[in-house]
Short mmCIF file of C-alpha atoms and ligand atoms in Angstrom, two decimals:
data_model
loop_
_atom_site.label_atom_id
_atom_site.label_comp_id
_atom_site.label_asym_id
_atom_site.label_seq_id
_atom_site.Cartn_x
_atom_site.Cartn_y
_atom_site.Cartn_z
CA MET T 124 -9.89 -27.29 -6.55
CA PRO T 125 -13.21 -26.36 -8.37
CA ARG T 126 -12.80 -23.60 -11.04
CA HIS T 127 -14.69 -20.33 -10.52
CA TRP T 128 -16.22 -18.15 -13.24
CA TRP T 129 -13.69 -15.30 -12.33
CA GLN T 130 -10.85 -17.62 -13.17
CA ASP T 131 -12.12 -18.21 -16.69
CA ALA T 132 -13.31 -14.71 -17.25
CA VAL T 133 -11.56 -11.94 -19.15
CA PHE T 134 -12.54 -8.57 -17.42
CA TYR T 135 -12.95 -5.28 -19.17
CA GLN T 136 -12.75 -2.10 -17.09
CA ILE T 137 -15.15 0.59 -18.04
CA TYR T 138 -14.76 4.23 -16.84
CA PRO T 139 -18.46 5.09 -16.89
CA ARG T 140 -18.26 8.68 -17.71
CA SER T 141 -16.16 7.94 -20.85
CA PHE T 142 -17.87 4.81 -22.57
CA ALA T 143 -21.01 6.06 -24.09
CA ASP T 144 -23.44 8.91 -23.52
CA SER T 145 -27.04 7.86 -24.11
CA ASN T 146 -28.78 11.21 -23.47
CA GLY T 147 -26.73 13.97 -25.08
CA ASP T 148 -25.30 15.63 -22.14
CA GLY T 149 -21.77 14.90 -23.01
CA ILE T 150 -21.27 12.36 -20.16
CA GLY T 151 -21.09 8.73 -20.56
CA ASP T 152 -23.73 6.79 -18.41
CA LEU T 153 -25.27 3.37 -17.52
CA ASP T 154 -27.77 3.37 -20.44
CA GLY T 155 -24.85 4.05 -22.77
CA ILE T 156 -23.09 1.05 -21.25
CA THR T 157 -26.07 -1.20 -21.60
CA ALA T 158 -26.43 -0.16 -25.37
CA HIS T 159 -23.01 -1.73 -26.00
CA PHE T 160 -23.27 -5.07 -24.48
CA ASP T 161 -23.42 -6.64 -27.91
CA TYR T 162 -20.15 -5.10 -28.79
CA LEU T 163 -18.49 -6.46 -25.67
CA ARG T 164 -20.11 -10.01 -26.24
CA GLU T 165 -18.79 -9.92 -29.79
CA LEU T 166 -15.26 -8.94 -28.57
CA GLY T 167 -15.34 -11.88 -26.27
CA ILE T 168 -15.54 -10.15 -22.79
CA ASP T 169 -16.99 -12.14 -19.93
CA ALA T 170 -17.11 -9.62 -17.06
CA LEU T 171 -17.01 -5.93 -16.60
CA TRP T 172 -15.59 -3.78 -13.82
CA LEU T 173 -17.13 -0.35 -13.63
CA SER T 174 -15.18 2.41 -11.80
CA PRO T 175 -17.41 4.22 -9.19
CA ILE T 176 -20.96 5.10 -10.14
CA ASN T 177 -22.06 6.47 -6.86
CA PRO T 178 -23.28 9.97 -6.06
CA SER T 179 -20.17 12.14 -5.58
CA PRO T 180 -19.04 15.78 -5.62
CA LEU T 181 -16.36 14.48 -8.16
CA ARG T 182 -13.32 15.86 -6.53
CA ASP T 183 -11.69 12.52 -7.17
CA TRP T 184 -14.22 11.64 -9.98
CA GLY T 185 -16.36 9.26 -8.03
CA TYR T 186 -13.76 7.79 -5.64
CA ASP T 187 -15.06 10.34 -3.25
CA VAL T 188 -18.53 8.79 -2.46
CA SER T 189 -21.40 10.90 -0.85
CA ASP T 190 -23.92 8.14 -0.96
CA TYR T 191 -22.99 4.40 -1.23
CA CYS T 192 -26.50 3.26 -2.09
CA ASP T 193 -27.48 5.27 -5.22
CA ALA T 194 -26.06 5.98 -8.60
CA HIS T 195 -24.89 9.37 -9.59
CA ARG T 196 -27.40 11.28 -11.58
CA ASP T 197 -25.13 12.04 -14.38
CA LEU T 198 -24.88 8.29 -14.79
CA GLY T 199 -28.43 7.13 -14.32
CA THR T 200 -30.87 5.89 -11.55
CA LEU T 201 -31.19 2.67 -9.64
CA ALA T 202 -33.66 1.74 -12.40
CA SER T 203 -31.05 2.18 -15.08
CA PHE T 204 -28.70 0.06 -12.86
CA ASP T 205 -31.23 -2.76 -12.71
CA ARG T 206 -31.88 -2.65 -16.42
CA MET T 207 -28.04 -2.74 -16.94
CA ILE T 208 -27.63 -5.87 -14.69
CA ALA T 209 -30.53 -7.55 -16.36
CA GLU T 210 -29.28 -7.03 -19.83
CA ALA T 211 -25.81 -8.05 -18.97
CA HIS T 212 -26.86 -11.20 -17.37
CA ARG T 213 -29.12 -12.06 -20.18
CA ARG T 214 -26.04 -12.05 -22.28
CA GLY T 215 -23.91 -14.01 -19.88
CA ILE T 216 -21.82 -10.94 -18.94
CA ARG T 217 -21.09 -10.40 -15.18
CA ILE T 218 -20.53 -6.98 -13.69
CA ILE T 219 -18.41 -6.03 -10.56
CA PHE T 220 -18.53 -2.47 -9.15
CA ASP T 221 -16.01 -0.28 -7.50
CA LEU T 222 -16.32 -0.36 -3.75
CA VAL T 223 -14.51 2.61 -2.11
CA PRO T 224 -14.66 1.88 1.69
CA ASN T 225 -11.48 3.42 2.89
CA HIS T 226 -12.91 6.99 2.59
CA THR T 227 -15.95 8.95 1.85
CA SER T 228 -16.57 12.38 0.40
CA ASP T 229 -16.43 15.16 2.91
CA GLN T 230 -19.94 15.85 1.79
CA HIS T 231 -21.17 12.31 2.87
CA PRO T 232 -23.74 12.87 5.56
CA TRP T 233 -21.68 10.56 7.91
CA PHE T 234 -18.76 13.06 7.72
CA VAL T 235 -21.00 16.16 7.85
CA GLU T 236 -22.24 14.80 11.29
CA SER T 237 -18.76 13.58 12.49
CA ARG T 238 -17.18 16.93 11.99
CA SER T 239 -20.05 18.81 13.54
CA SER T 240 -18.88 18.23 17.11
CA ARG T 241 -16.42 16.17 19.19
CA THR T 242 -19.37 14.41 20.93
CA ASN T 243 -21.42 13.63 17.82
CA PRO T 244 -22.35 9.89 17.79
CA LYS T 245 -20.46 9.69 14.38
CA ARG T 246 -17.23 11.36 15.53
CA ASP T 247 -15.60 8.04 15.86
CA TRP T 248 -16.64 7.00 12.34
CA TYR T 249 -13.71 8.90 10.98
CA ILE T 250 -10.12 9.23 12.41
CA TRP T 251 -9.81 12.28 14.44
CA ARG T 252 -6.67 13.11 16.52
CA GLY T 253 -5.20 16.07 18.42
CA GLY T 254 -1.94 17.54 17.08
CA LYS T 255 1.53 16.78 18.12
CA ASN T 256 4.20 19.30 18.77
CA GLY T 257 2.26 22.04 17.19
CA GLY T 258 1.79 20.03 14.02
CA PRO T 259 -0.26 17.13 12.72
CA PRO T 260 -0.59 13.88 14.72
CA THR T 261 1.86 11.80 12.55
CA ASN T 262 4.21 12.38 9.60
CA TRP T 263 1.90 10.28 7.30
CA LYS T 264 1.75 11.77 3.79
CA SER T 265 -1.32 11.78 1.36
CA THR T 266 -0.93 9.86 -1.71
CA PHE T 267 -1.96 13.02 -3.56
CA GLY T 268 0.78 15.14 -1.81
CA GLY T 269 1.17 16.96 1.50
CA SER T 270 0.26 15.85 5.02
CA ALA T 271 -2.45 13.21 5.28
CA TRP T 272 -4.01 15.20 8.16
CA GLU T 273 -6.28 18.29 7.81
CA PHE T 274 -6.91 20.53 10.79
CA ASP T 275 -10.62 21.26 11.45
CA ALA T 276 -10.86 24.62 13.19
CA ALA T 277 -14.33 24.22 14.38
CA THR T 278 -13.46 21.22 16.74
CA GLY T 279 -9.73 21.80 17.05
CA GLU T 280 -8.64 18.42 15.81
CA TYR T 281 -7.17 16.87 12.76
CA TYR T 282 -8.87 14.30 10.45
CA LEU T 283 -6.94 11.73 8.39
CA HIS T 284 -7.29 11.66 4.63
CA SER T 285 -5.12 9.28 2.76
CA PHE T 286 -6.05 10.94 -0.59
CA LEU T 287 -7.59 14.48 -1.00
CA ARG T 288 -8.57 16.46 1.80
CA GLU T 289 -12.10 16.12 0.54
CA GLN T 290 -11.80 12.28 1.25
CA PRO T 291 -11.70 11.70 4.95
CA ASP T 292 -10.72 8.09 5.93
CA LEU T 293 -13.38 5.97 7.67
CA ASN T 294 -12.38 4.33 10.92
CA PHE T 295 -12.69 0.62 10.35
CA ARG T 296 -11.78 -0.10 13.99
CA ASN T 297 -15.23 1.10 14.82
CA PRO T 298 -17.68 -1.99 14.60
CA ALA T 299 -20.49 0.43 13.47
CA VAL T 300 -18.48 1.52 10.30
CA VAL T 301 -17.84 -2.08 9.52
CA GLU T 302 -21.43 -2.96 9.94
CA ALA T 303 -22.51 0.05 7.74
CA MET T 304 -20.16 -1.13 4.98
CA HIS T 305 -21.66 -4.71 5.13
CA ASP T 306 -25.00 -3.11 4.57
CA VAL T 307 -23.60 -1.33 1.46
CA ILE T 308 -22.22 -4.62 0.11
CA ARG T 309 -25.54 -6.35 0.68
CA PHE T 310 -27.37 -3.59 -1.03
CA TRP T 311 -25.56 -4.03 -4.30
CA LEU T 312 -25.46 -7.90 -4.03
CA GLU T 313 -29.15 -7.95 -3.53
CA ARG T 314 -29.48 -5.87 -6.79
CA GLY T 315 -27.51 -8.38 -8.66
CA ALA T 316 -24.01 -7.07 -8.65
CA ASP T 317 -21.50 -9.93 -9.16
CA GLY T 318 -18.95 -8.46 -6.84
CA PHE T 319 -16.57 -5.74 -6.31
CA ARG T 320 -13.25 -4.16 -7.10
CA VAL T 321 -12.23 -2.89 -3.70
CA ASP T 322 -10.39 0.49 -3.68
CA VAL T 323 -7.03 0.63 -1.61
CA ILE T 324 -8.11 -2.23 0.52
CA ALA T 325 -4.87 -2.72 2.35
CA GLN T 326 -5.15 0.81 3.72
CA MET T 327 -8.38 0.40 5.62
CA ILE T 328 -6.67 -0.14 8.92
CA LYS T 329 -4.00 2.13 10.35
CA ASP T 330 -1.73 1.61 13.31
CA ALA T 331 -3.53 1.73 16.64
CA GLU T 332 -0.76 3.77 18.22
CA PHE T 333 -0.36 6.19 15.34
CA ARG T 334 3.35 5.88 15.13
CA ASP T 335 5.49 7.95 12.62
CA ASN T 336 6.44 6.24 9.45
CA PRO T 337 10.16 5.59 9.04
CA GLU T 338 11.93 7.75 6.39
CA VAL T 339 13.32 5.81 3.45
CA PRO T 340 17.14 6.80 3.34
CA ALA T 341 17.77 9.34 0.61
CA GLY T 342 19.88 6.90 -1.44
CA GLN T 343 17.18 4.19 -1.50
CA ARG T 344 14.25 6.47 -2.85
CA LEU T 345 12.79 5.31 -5.99
CA THR T 346 11.59 8.90 -6.86
CA GLN T 347 11.58 12.32 -5.35
CA LEU T 348 7.88 11.94 -4.56
CA GLU T 349 7.31 13.21 -1.03
CA ARG T 350 4.83 10.29 -0.04
CA LEU T 351 7.64 7.79 -1.33
CA ALA T 352 10.12 9.23 0.97
CA TYR T 353 8.47 7.28 3.82
CA GLU T 354 7.83 3.63 4.21
CA HIS T 355 4.14 3.17 4.82
CA ARG T 356 4.87 0.92 7.83
CA TYR T 357 2.12 2.29 10.04
CA SER T 358 -0.48 3.73 7.58
CA SER T 359 -1.15 0.70 5.40
CA ASP T 360 -0.97 -3.04 5.33
CA GLN T 361 -1.56 -3.57 9.04
CA PRO T 362 -2.30 -7.15 10.47
CA GLU T 363 -5.81 -6.22 11.57
CA VAL T 364 -6.89 -5.34 7.95
CA HIS T 365 -7.33 -8.90 7.32
CA ASP T 366 -10.16 -9.11 9.87
CA VAL T 367 -12.05 -6.39 7.99
CA ILE T 368 -11.52 -8.26 4.55
CA ARG T 369 -12.58 -11.59 6.22
CA GLY T 370 -15.79 -9.75 7.31
CA PHE T 371 -16.46 -8.50 3.77
CA ARG T 372 -15.81 -11.96 2.53
CA ARG T 373 -18.42 -13.59 4.84
CA VAL T 374 -20.92 -11.25 3.55
CA LEU T 375 -20.22 -12.11 -0.05
CA GLU T 376 -20.32 -15.83 0.78
CA SER T 377 -23.88 -15.57 1.87
CA TYR T 378 -24.71 -15.14 -1.72
CA ARG T 379 -23.86 -17.41 -4.76
CA ASP T 380 -20.84 -16.92 -6.91
CA ARG T 381 -19.80 -13.32 -5.90
CA MET T 382 -16.21 -12.14 -5.89
CA MET T 383 -13.92 -9.32 -4.78
CA VAL T 384 -10.65 -8.30 -6.41
CA GLY T 385 -8.72 -6.04 -4.21
CA GLU T 386 -6.62 -3.08 -5.15
CA VAL T 387 -3.71 -3.89 -2.93
CA TRP T 388 -0.43 -2.04 -2.89
CA PRO T 389 1.55 -4.16 -0.41
CA ARG T 390 4.69 -2.84 1.12
CA GLU T 391 6.46 -5.87 -0.26
CA GLN T 392 5.16 -7.42 -3.44
CA ARG T 393 5.45 -10.92 -2.02
CA SER T 394 2.85 -10.09 0.71
CA LEU T 395 0.20 -9.89 -1.96
CA ALA T 396 -0.35 -13.50 -1.39
CA ASP T 397 -1.32 -12.76 2.28
CA TYR T 398 -4.55 -11.20 0.93
CA LEU T 399 -5.47 -14.10 -1.31
CA ARG T 400 -6.97 -16.57 1.13
CA PRO T 401 -9.92 -18.80 1.01
CA ASP T 402 -11.62 -16.41 3.51
CA GLU T 403 -10.29 -13.23 2.10
CA LEU T 404 -9.89 -11.84 -1.44
CA GLN T 405 -10.31 -14.19 -4.30
CA GLN T 406 -8.15 -11.82 -6.56
CA ALA T 407 -5.83 -9.03 -6.01
CA PHE T 408 -4.51 -6.67 -8.66
CA ASN T 409 -1.01 -7.39 -9.80
CA PHE T 410 0.48 -4.04 -11.07
CA ARG T 411 3.86 -5.42 -12.01
CA PHE T 412 3.16 -5.20 -15.78
CA LEU T 413 2.24 -1.54 -15.37
CA PHE T 414 5.80 -0.70 -14.27
CA SER T 415 7.71 -3.05 -16.63
CA PRO T 416 9.95 -1.67 -19.33
CA TRP T 417 9.90 -3.14 -22.82
CA SER T 418 12.22 -6.10 -22.16
CA ALA T 419 11.80 -9.75 -22.32
CA ASP T 420 13.79 -10.19 -19.08
CA ALA T 421 11.74 -7.55 -17.32
CA PHE T 422 8.39 -9.31 -18.21
CA ARG T 423 9.85 -12.89 -17.61
CA SER T 424 11.13 -12.03 -14.06
CA ARG T 425 7.71 -10.32 -13.07
CA ILE T 426 5.71 -13.50 -14.30
CA GLU T 427 8.04 -15.75 -12.64
CA GLU T 428 7.74 -13.88 -9.35
CA VAL T 429 3.99 -14.10 -9.51
CA GLU T 430 4.25 -17.80 -10.27
CA ALA T 431 6.66 -18.38 -7.35
CA GLN T 432 5.02 -16.00 -4.75
CA LEU T 433 1.20 -16.64 -5.16
CA GLY T 434 1.22 -20.43 -4.43
CA ASP T 435 -2.37 -21.61 -4.76
CA ALA T 436 -3.83 -18.17 -5.17
CA TRP T 437 -5.02 -17.14 -8.57
CA PRO T 438 -3.12 -14.45 -10.37
CA THR T 439 -4.29 -11.38 -12.33
CA TYR T 440 -2.60 -9.27 -14.91
CA THR T 441 -3.16 -5.68 -16.04
CA LEU T 442 -1.46 -3.51 -18.61
CA SER T 443 -3.38 -0.21 -18.17
CA ASN T 444 -6.11 1.36 -15.99
CA HIS T 445 -7.51 4.64 -15.10
CA ASP T 446 -4.66 5.83 -12.97
CA PHE T 447 -1.72 5.44 -15.23
CA PRO T 448 -0.82 6.51 -18.78
CA ARG T 449 -2.08 3.87 -21.36
CA HIS T 450 0.54 1.15 -22.09
CA ILE T 451 0.38 1.86 -25.80
CA MET T 452 2.29 5.02 -24.97
CA ARG T 453 4.61 3.45 -22.62
CA TYR T 454 6.78 1.37 -24.90
CA GLY T 455 8.17 4.06 -27.18
CA GLU T 456 6.70 6.04 -30.11
CA ARG T 457 8.26 4.19 -32.94
CA ASP T 458 6.84 0.81 -32.78
CA ALA T 459 3.99 1.60 -30.42
CA ASP T 460 1.42 -0.22 -32.45
CA ALA T 461 3.41 -3.50 -32.95
CA ARG T 462 4.37 -3.66 -29.42
CA ALA T 463 0.96 -2.96 -28.07
CA ARG T 464 -0.20 -5.84 -30.34
CA MET T 465 2.50 -8.04 -28.91
CA ALA T 466 1.43 -6.99 -25.40
CA ALA T 467 -2.07 -8.15 -26.05
CA ILE T 468 -0.82 -11.55 -26.77
CA LEU T 469 1.19 -11.54 -23.59
CA LEU T 470 -1.72 -10.33 -21.41
CA LEU T 471 -4.13 -12.76 -22.91
CA THR T 472 -1.91 -15.83 -22.67
CA MET T 473 -1.06 -15.46 -18.99
CA ARG T 474 -2.05 -17.98 -16.37
CA GLY T 475 -4.29 -15.79 -14.42
CA THR T 476 -7.29 -13.45 -14.99
CA PRO T 477 -6.54 -10.57 -17.56
CA PHE T 478 -8.08 -7.15 -17.07
CA ILE T 479 -8.33 -5.03 -20.19
CA TYR T 480 -8.95 -1.26 -20.03
CA TYR T 481 -11.65 0.13 -22.29
CA GLY T 482 -10.15 1.34 -25.51
CA GLU T 483 -7.07 -0.72 -25.17
CA GLU T 484 -8.66 -3.04 -27.73
CA ILE T 485 -8.48 -0.45 -30.51
CA GLY T 486 -5.09 1.02 -29.42
CA MET T 487 -6.54 4.15 -28.14
CA PRO T 488 -3.68 6.47 -27.06
CA ASN T 489 -3.46 8.92 -24.21
CA VAL T 490 -4.97 12.19 -25.34
CA SER T 491 -3.38 15.54 -24.21
CA ILE T 492 -5.79 17.78 -22.41
CA PRO T 493 -5.52 21.51 -22.75
CA ASP T 494 -5.21 23.25 -19.39
CA ALA T 495 -8.70 24.83 -19.66
CA ARG T 496 -10.22 21.24 -19.89
CA LYS T 497 -8.44 19.54 -17.27
CA ARG T 498 -10.61 17.68 -14.67
CA ASP T 499 -8.58 15.50 -12.46
CA PRO T 500 -6.62 17.28 -9.74
CA VAL T 501 -3.66 14.92 -10.20
CA GLY T 502 -3.40 14.70 -13.94
CA ARG T 503 -4.93 11.42 -14.91
CA ASP T 504 -7.48 12.78 -17.49
CA ARG T 505 -5.33 11.73 -20.47
CA CYS T 506 -6.10 8.07 -19.90
CA ARG T 507 -9.87 8.61 -19.31
CA THR T 508 -11.06 10.27 -22.50
CA PRO T 509 -14.25 9.18 -24.32
CA MET T 510 -14.33 5.74 -26.20
CA GLN T 511 -13.84 6.27 -29.88
CA TRP T 512 -16.69 4.54 -31.65
CA ASP T 513 -16.56 6.07 -35.15
CA SER T 514 -15.19 8.81 -37.10
CA SER T 515 -17.95 11.35 -36.68
CA ARG T 516 -17.27 14.64 -34.95
CA ALA T 517 -17.99 13.46 -31.41
CA GLY T 518 -16.72 9.95 -32.15
CA GLY T 519 -19.98 8.29 -31.72
CA PHE T 520 -19.62 8.83 -28.06
CA THR T 521 -22.18 11.66 -27.59
CA MET T 522 -24.69 13.90 -29.48
CA ALA T 523 -23.58 16.89 -27.39
CA SER T 524 -21.30 19.47 -29.08
CA GLU T 525 -18.72 18.86 -26.36
CA PRO T 526 -17.88 15.69 -24.37
CA TRP T 527 -16.96 16.02 -20.75
CA LEU T 528 -13.37 15.41 -21.58
CA PRO T 529 -11.76 16.08 -25.12
CA LEU T 530 -11.87 13.14 -27.62
CA GLY T 531 -8.75 11.77 -29.15
CA ASP T 532 -8.23 11.41 -32.91
CA CYS T 533 -11.47 9.60 -33.79
CA ALA T 534 -10.85 9.74 -37.48
CA ALA T 535 -7.69 7.79 -37.15
CA ILE T 536 -8.69 5.45 -34.40
CA ASN T 537 -12.20 4.08 -33.94
CA VAL T 538 -14.34 0.96 -33.33
CA GLU T 539 -16.26 1.07 -36.50
CA GLN T 540 -13.36 1.21 -38.83
CA GLN T 541 -11.44 -1.46 -37.07
CA ARG T 542 -14.38 -3.79 -37.02
CA ALA T 543 -14.23 -4.10 -40.67
CA ASP T 544 -10.50 -4.56 -40.91
CA PRO T 545 -9.03 -8.03 -40.26
CA SER T 546 -5.45 -6.47 -39.56
CA SER T 547 -6.82 -4.07 -36.94
CA MET T 548 -6.03 -4.05 -33.15
CA LEU T 549 -9.64 -4.80 -32.56
CA SER T 550 -9.50 -7.85 -34.73
CA LEU T 551 -6.41 -9.11 -33.02
CA TYR T 552 -8.09 -8.72 -29.53
CA ARG T 553 -11.15 -10.41 -30.75
CA ARG T 554 -9.25 -13.38 -32.21
CA MET T 555 -6.99 -13.60 -29.32
CA LEU T 556 -9.95 -13.64 -26.81
CA HIS T 557 -11.65 -16.34 -28.98
CA LEU T 558 -8.52 -18.39 -28.85
CA ARG T 559 -8.22 -18.05 -25.06
CA LYS T 560 -11.84 -19.17 -24.90
CA THR T 561 -11.45 -22.22 -27.02
CA THR T 562 -8.06 -23.38 -25.77
CA ARG T 563 -8.15 -24.73 -22.21
CA ALA T 564 -4.38 -24.88 -21.76
CA LEU T 565 -4.41 -20.98 -22.10
CA ARG T 566 -6.99 -20.61 -19.42
CA GLU T 567 -6.30 -23.47 -17.05
CA GLY T 568 -2.85 -24.80 -17.96
CA SER T 569 0.27 -24.51 -16.15
CA TYR T 570 2.98 -21.96 -16.96
CA ARG T 571 6.58 -22.73 -17.57
CA THR T 572 9.20 -20.40 -19.21
CA ALA T 573 11.31 -22.06 -22.00
CA ALA T 574 14.91 -22.44 -21.10
CA ASN T 575 16.41 -21.99 -24.45
CA ALA T 576 14.71 -18.75 -25.71
CA PRO T 577 16.84 -16.54 -28.09
CA ALA T 578 18.10 -13.35 -26.68
CA ASP T 579 15.59 -10.66 -26.08
CA CYS T 580 12.73 -13.14 -26.55
CA LEU T 581 10.29 -14.37 -23.86
CA VAL T 582 9.07 -17.85 -24.71
CA PHE T 583 6.83 -19.85 -22.49
CA HIS T 584 4.69 -23.05 -22.38
CA ARG T 585 1.12 -23.37 -21.24
CA GLU T 586 0.14 -26.89 -20.88
CA LEU T 587 -2.94 -28.99 -19.70
CA ALA T 588 -2.82 -32.75 -20.18
CA ASP T 589 -1.76 -33.25 -23.73
CA GLU T 590 -2.64 -29.82 -24.93
CA ARG T 591 0.69 -28.02 -25.35
CA VAL T 592 0.75 -24.33 -26.27
CA ILE T 593 3.90 -22.24 -26.76
CA VAL T 594 3.86 -18.44 -26.67
CA ALA T 595 6.97 -16.67 -28.29
CA LEU T 596 7.45 -12.94 -27.98
CA ASN T 597 10.34 -11.01 -29.64
CA PHE T 598 11.22 -7.94 -27.90
CA SER T 599 14.21 -7.11 -29.96
CA ALA T 600 14.52 -4.91 -33.00
CA GLU T 601 15.83 -7.93 -35.12
CA ILE T 602 14.66 -11.19 -36.39
CA ARG T 603 15.16 -14.00 -33.94
CA ARG T 604 15.36 -17.65 -34.83
CA LEU T 605 13.33 -20.11 -32.58
CA ASN T 606 13.89 -24.01 -32.84
CA LEU T 607 10.72 -25.88 -32.43
CA PRO T 608 9.27 -29.28 -32.82
CA ARG T 609 6.49 -29.64 -35.26
CA ALA T 610 3.94 -27.07 -34.50
CA SER T 611 0.92 -25.09 -35.79
CA ILE T 612 0.54 -21.37 -35.55
CA LEU T 613 -2.71 -20.44 -33.84
CA LEU T 614 -2.13 -16.66 -34.03
CA SER T 615 0.47 -13.97 -34.70
CA SER T 616 0.54 -10.45 -33.81
CA SER T 617 2.07 -9.63 -37.13
CA HIS T 618 -0.44 -9.50 -40.10
CA ALA T 619 2.52 -10.22 -42.42
CA ARG T 620 2.68 -13.82 -41.34
CA THR T 621 0.83 -16.17 -43.59
CA GLU T 622 2.02 -19.77 -43.02
CA SER T 623 0.16 -21.99 -40.46
CA ALA T 624 2.54 -24.90 -39.89
CA ILE T 625 6.20 -24.97 -38.61
CA GLU T 626 8.72 -27.58 -38.86
CA GLY T 627 12.03 -27.18 -37.14
CA ALA T 628 12.66 -23.41 -36.93
CA LEU T 629 10.65 -20.27 -36.92
CA ASP T 630 11.85 -16.70 -37.58
CA LEU T 631 10.09 -14.17 -35.39
CA SER T 632 9.94 -10.63 -36.72
CA PRO T 633 10.80 -7.77 -34.44
CA ASN T 634 7.99 -7.09 -31.92
CA GLU T 635 6.12 -10.12 -33.17
CA GLY T 636 4.29 -12.34 -30.66
CA ILE T 637 3.05 -15.83 -31.72
CA VAL T 638 0.93 -18.55 -30.23
CA LEU T 639 1.64 -22.15 -31.37
CA ILE T 640 0.28 -25.49 -30.53
CA LEU T 641 2.51 -28.56 -30.67
CA ASN T 642 1.20 -31.35 -33.02
C1 LIG M 142 -7.32 4.20 -6.26
C2 LIG M 142 -8.16 4.58 -7.42
O1 LIG M 142 -7.89 3.73 -8.46
C3 LIG M 142 -7.85 6.00 -7.68
O2 LIG M 142 -8.41 6.47 -8.99
C4 LIG M 142 -8.38 6.80 -6.58
O3 LIG M 142 -7.99 8.17 -6.73
C5 LIG M 142 -7.68 6.38 -5.26
N1 LIG M 142 -7.65 4.97 -5.16
C6 LIG M 142 -8.44 6.92 -4.10
O4 LIG M 142 -9.63 6.45 -4.03
CA1 LIG M 143 -25.17 11.11 -20.51
#
């Protein structure tokens, strides 16, 4: 099969409000992003994913779109968008954009019309139903809590919102809605977008009969969260959603070299592969690492699951994004830095496209946000704080006296300092990205778990023709001995390691990850 650019690429997710502020209003913007392409190039990034840039009343920070065909004025204009694309492409960087088709903002003109009367031509663009037994039409829950239905007194019906009540769900069973979304896709592709990250794509179609979701028996619930008390049998992952995705793909295929990566939360992990078809998504996020505890077995079984379940489809891997606490804080405080370094090696040696979350490359931690400065209604601010560029008061992020979200400890962690330090996290990411770029086996080679790994170690092979790479990761708190044929060390996550050739055995330090090539 021919290789595609998105298979060889390493992606970098930017949360636009938090990357760089170019005009001193305290909010990151498109010009700020454009000003840092050389940094991203030097780091070794091939492609960017930008979280939503559209106009929005910001109830869900851009995931509530009020105009699909413009940029939010806080972030810039279509002219700054065009400049950004041109500058990126000039440097060989591609950019994909968040497309949020499942729902709009309640301020979107489509919804304003839709809710105005039961006979409005746009009524059926959204999902309106009468109540049942004096309550909402179904027992479906919003991901953000409570019923997924909101009663609209003016017209006496409920509308569906899978997220906030200010985010009504569009009705993709209506061909006019499908057509309108195709126009949106074309609008951005015409302007040079390289593709899209598609928000909650599996949820775009709901059960035609609006049946209640079955309750998960109390003993089998993973958490006490209300929405997880029900299986999403009828509110997500419906067979007809694949028609909608195929329609999006057809539009994409009428342009050259564009791609879609879907945010898919399938009911069963193995059905992720159902979305990865030659006429559907090229990529889907694989969130398994986000929920993996710090253990060799846990990571190994997740990787093997992906290898077994995806078939010919191309995998992706992610450690952090804008919805979950940053991974550097997930693996315990004591060895956080060493573990994050090892995790970087794991992520960047996978067979599949890695997605890095901005700030991860300098080991930016979550930032605790005082109540008065909280912005996100469901508490995700701490992983969305401004990028820490230097040690100045506003961290080189803004000239304003106060950025839109508080900054972390910029004196301790920042790009400028780490750039000059060969033992820094940033230098490790840069070296690892370079190694991936120059080692075909790491990008294209097969994956095979080594059979004889020491306890609490994950050891695997990446092979292409006679290029044979071994990756060894020690998850334990003790030294572990690895028996090896003659090999050269390409890279280690530990700055203490100095030797470069190995003969017979190698002692891995606690939390050390190492990449070797067989001679
Ligand atoms: C998933 C996005 O990643 C999240 O940030 C957003 O709140 C929901 N979808 C709703 O759009
Ligand atoms: Ca700004």
